[in-house]
Amino acid sequence: MTEAKLEAWLEETRSFAPSPEFAKQANAQPSIYAEADADPVAFWRKQADRLVWHKEPTKTLEWDIPFAKWFSDGELNASVNCVDRHVAAGKGDKVAYYWVADAEGESRTITYGDLQKLVAQAANALTELGVKKGDRVAVYMPMIPEAVVTMLAIVRLGAVHSVVFGGFSADALSSRILDSDCQFVVTADGAYRRGTASPLKPAVDEALKSCPNVKAVLVVKRTGSDVEWVKGRDHWWHEIVDKQSTEHTPEFFPSEHTMFIMYTSGTTAKPKGIFHTTAGYLTQAATTHYYVFDVKADKDICWTAADIGWITGHSYIVYGPLINGVTQIMYEGLPDSGGKDRWWKIIEQFKATILYTAPTTIRTLMKWGEEFPKSHDLSSLRLLGTVGEPINPEAWMWYRENIGGSRCPIVDTWWQTETGAIMCSPLPGITATKPGAAMKALPGISVDIVDNDGNSVGNGEGGYLVITQPWPSMTRGIYGDPERFKETYWSRFPGKYFAGDGAKRDDDGDIWLLGRIDDVMNISGHRLSTTEVEHALVGHPAVAEAAVVGASDDLTGQAIVAFVTLRLSADEQMQDQAAVIEELRVHVAKVISPIARPRQIILTPELPKTRSGKIMRRLLRDVAENRQLGDVTTLMDPTVVNMISGLMGSGDDGDQ
Ligand code: PRX
């Protein structure tokens, strides 16, 4: 779609109504909102019936702000809910995962029956290594089936997993192991990325030099590369797990038993150990998966293209989909492992029906060009989702037209590690969607947008996103630091959860996320979102990706600095950088307002991204303000920011 077409369309159409055929068969029917509004607590109690309980709860919510307990007198086992129940119901032969390796042609099919046996063996092996209820176990693994098996085995024992993304450094791993005092680590010798084996175990060895409490390390052989071995501490998976019994009798744990910890970056340097408990988390993961993705266990092949090392992988590769008993695709590689059409090949081969990914990936796929998806049959797809950051309308439209064949509803899902599950999203079949809007709080969820004083803003106005009522999958806190939990989330607006995101209501009252509030700029007293300026830049046909930061400015308080990557074709053809920069500045001024005209635009071949694909604006702010660079260890490629620093001199200083 051309920019002019997009603008014309935004002016005229503004929203896509659900198709009547989709609406008729949708899991969510319009009455769901009224039902949940009438009594949200009763709504969630009903949703908790998705779980199999060892002891049914009689209590639903106990709320002592900011500490919630959900279903507290119930008892259950998370892994029984994900696996055993389906086998007991006669679905043992149903495929749980089509696991697709980085290398083309390599895959594994794992049924629910297989999964039950694998989880039992892993639980028995972990028991042999000494893992007991309440123990913390770090998981540092690539996207292989053993990662899911490990998570399920850990929670089966009532232990607590702390999955650390396999791309993190040894330092990051050791600080996470130490913070929650993990005594066990499960890892692999290495991982495959675009056909190349990259080591993982050496980072564990390095990390454990400063973690004397770790007693045992369980290692999956994935790449076969040489590894150092600490006798007595290290154990091969194939030696200790494979010999175990394929049966394991589960214990049952109270609803509020801690299930996992997931570290996430905050505004300070120290990552926060966000922890979740069992029944509330599982209830909301399953409920949102059911309604937002409209899953039909008998038909759908769901693909959440995320890593298990992030909350998206926890909730929508492991727990939500398994509770709902669906078949999934789990993919080890990168989007271009084996070629830029790899994803589309996978969709065609396995007939994926639902695809869930991040806007940053969509923009990358878009940059590669539509000839790649066009060369494959994507007609099996019936629903698309996005998560992780605001999506610009152009990427949304590209996704809709080129991947969804203009027929698939798109759910733009807003949520956080802390919320545990999706909070705001259209419901397919009910909500008319708008490109770039998360639209509405889900049934049973109460969100508001408030001004500085905590008062609700009106339609057409922006402010801070807050959550005003407790929800089942809310984090129960920061591991070991309840004060920091209160301070970070509950002190800005007393009694309300402060998400840290800016948002606005449009004239229809629908919700648009505007990015983290630390990314909101103040230019000459005018508040502007970095996202808004990025959207404008990405809306220009020459631009592939843009990151905008507010840099301090003596005259205007803050001024806009934009880092821009151009589309390959434009990049190749580009002769006159200064002219392109000027054109982009004029373009932004035209699309938003002259106030939004960037002071400086730096053209760069790449943007610095975390390994989860998020643009590191903090580092760009450092670059823009000529500061010494902060921590770069979480970057996918730390050399990118040095390169951008070098380019700073070439940006246009403009005339503001
Ligand atoms: O700023 C919001 C953004 O991602 C943040 C949460 O990041 P994390 O805990 O890593 O979880 C990501 C996956 C759930 C939020 O505070 N975010 C997430 N989804 C969206 C989003 N921003 C806009 N639109 C979304 N759909």
Tab-separated table of C-alpha atoms and ligand atoms in Angstrom, residues 264 311-312 386-391 412-418 438 499 501 513 515-516 614, ligand 1:
chain	number	residue	atom	x	y	z
A	264	THR	CA	12.415	-7.987	33.026
A	311	ILE	CA	6.592	-13.978	28.799
A	312	THR	CA	4.968	-14.352	25.360
A	386	THR	CA	0.840	-8.768	17.252
A	387	VAL	CA	2.467	-8.023	20.591
A	388	GLY	CA	5.297	-6.194	22.243
A	389	GLU	CA	5.176	-2.648	20.966
A	390	PRO	CA	2.813	-0.297	19.226
A	391	ILE	CA	2.365	-1.301	15.600
A	412	ASP	CA	-3.105	-6.134	18.512
A	413	THR	CA	-2.560	-7.373	22.047
A	414	TRP	CA	-1.268	-5.122	24.807
A	415	TRP	CA	0.155	-6.699	27.922
A	416	GLN	CA	3.349	-7.040	29.957
A	417	THR	CA	5.519	-9.538	31.801
A	418	GLU	CA	3.823	-8.163	34.902
A	438	ALA	CA	-5.289	-2.292	20.866
A	499	ALA	CA	1.745	0.207	33.643
A	501	ASP	CA	2.717	3.167	29.139
A	513	LEU	CA	-0.898	2.608	23.032
A	515	GLY	CA	4.826	3.618	24.033
A	516	ARG	CA	6.515	3.760	27.401
A	614	LYS	CA	13.141	-4.278	20.991
B	1	PRX	O1	5.218	-0.757	26.421
B	1	PRX	C1	4.376	-1.882	26.351
B	1	PRX	C2	4.873	-2.802	25.269
B	1	PRX	O2	5.697	-3.746	25.883
B	1	PRX	C3	5.740	-3.510	27.300
B	1	PRX	C4	5.810	-4.811	28.028
B	1	PRX	O3	6.991	-5.460	27.670
B	1	PRX	P1	7.266	-6.926	28.169
B	1	PRX	O4	7.044	-7.013	29.633
B	1	PRX	O5	8.601	-7.282	27.627
B	1	PRX	O6	6.148	-7.813	27.499
B	1	PRX	C5	6.078	-7.883	26.122
B	1	PRX	C6	5.115	-8.959	25.714
B	1	PRX	C7	3.821	-8.932	26.383
B	1	PRX	C8	4.490	-2.728	27.583
B	1	PRX	O7	4.603	-1.972	28.776
B	1	PRX	N1	3.754	-3.475	24.586
B	1	PRX	C9	3.419	-4.766	24.676
B	1	PRX	N2	2.410	-5.036	23.833
B	1	PRX	C10	2.078	-3.896	23.208
B	1	PRX	C11	2.938	-2.895	23.701
B	1	PRX	N3	2.838	-1.621	23.292
B	1	PRX	C12	1.886	-1.322	22.389
B	1	PRX	N4	1.038	-2.222	21.865
B	1	PRX	C13	1.101	-3.520	22.229
B	1	PRX	N5	0.286	-4.399	21.680
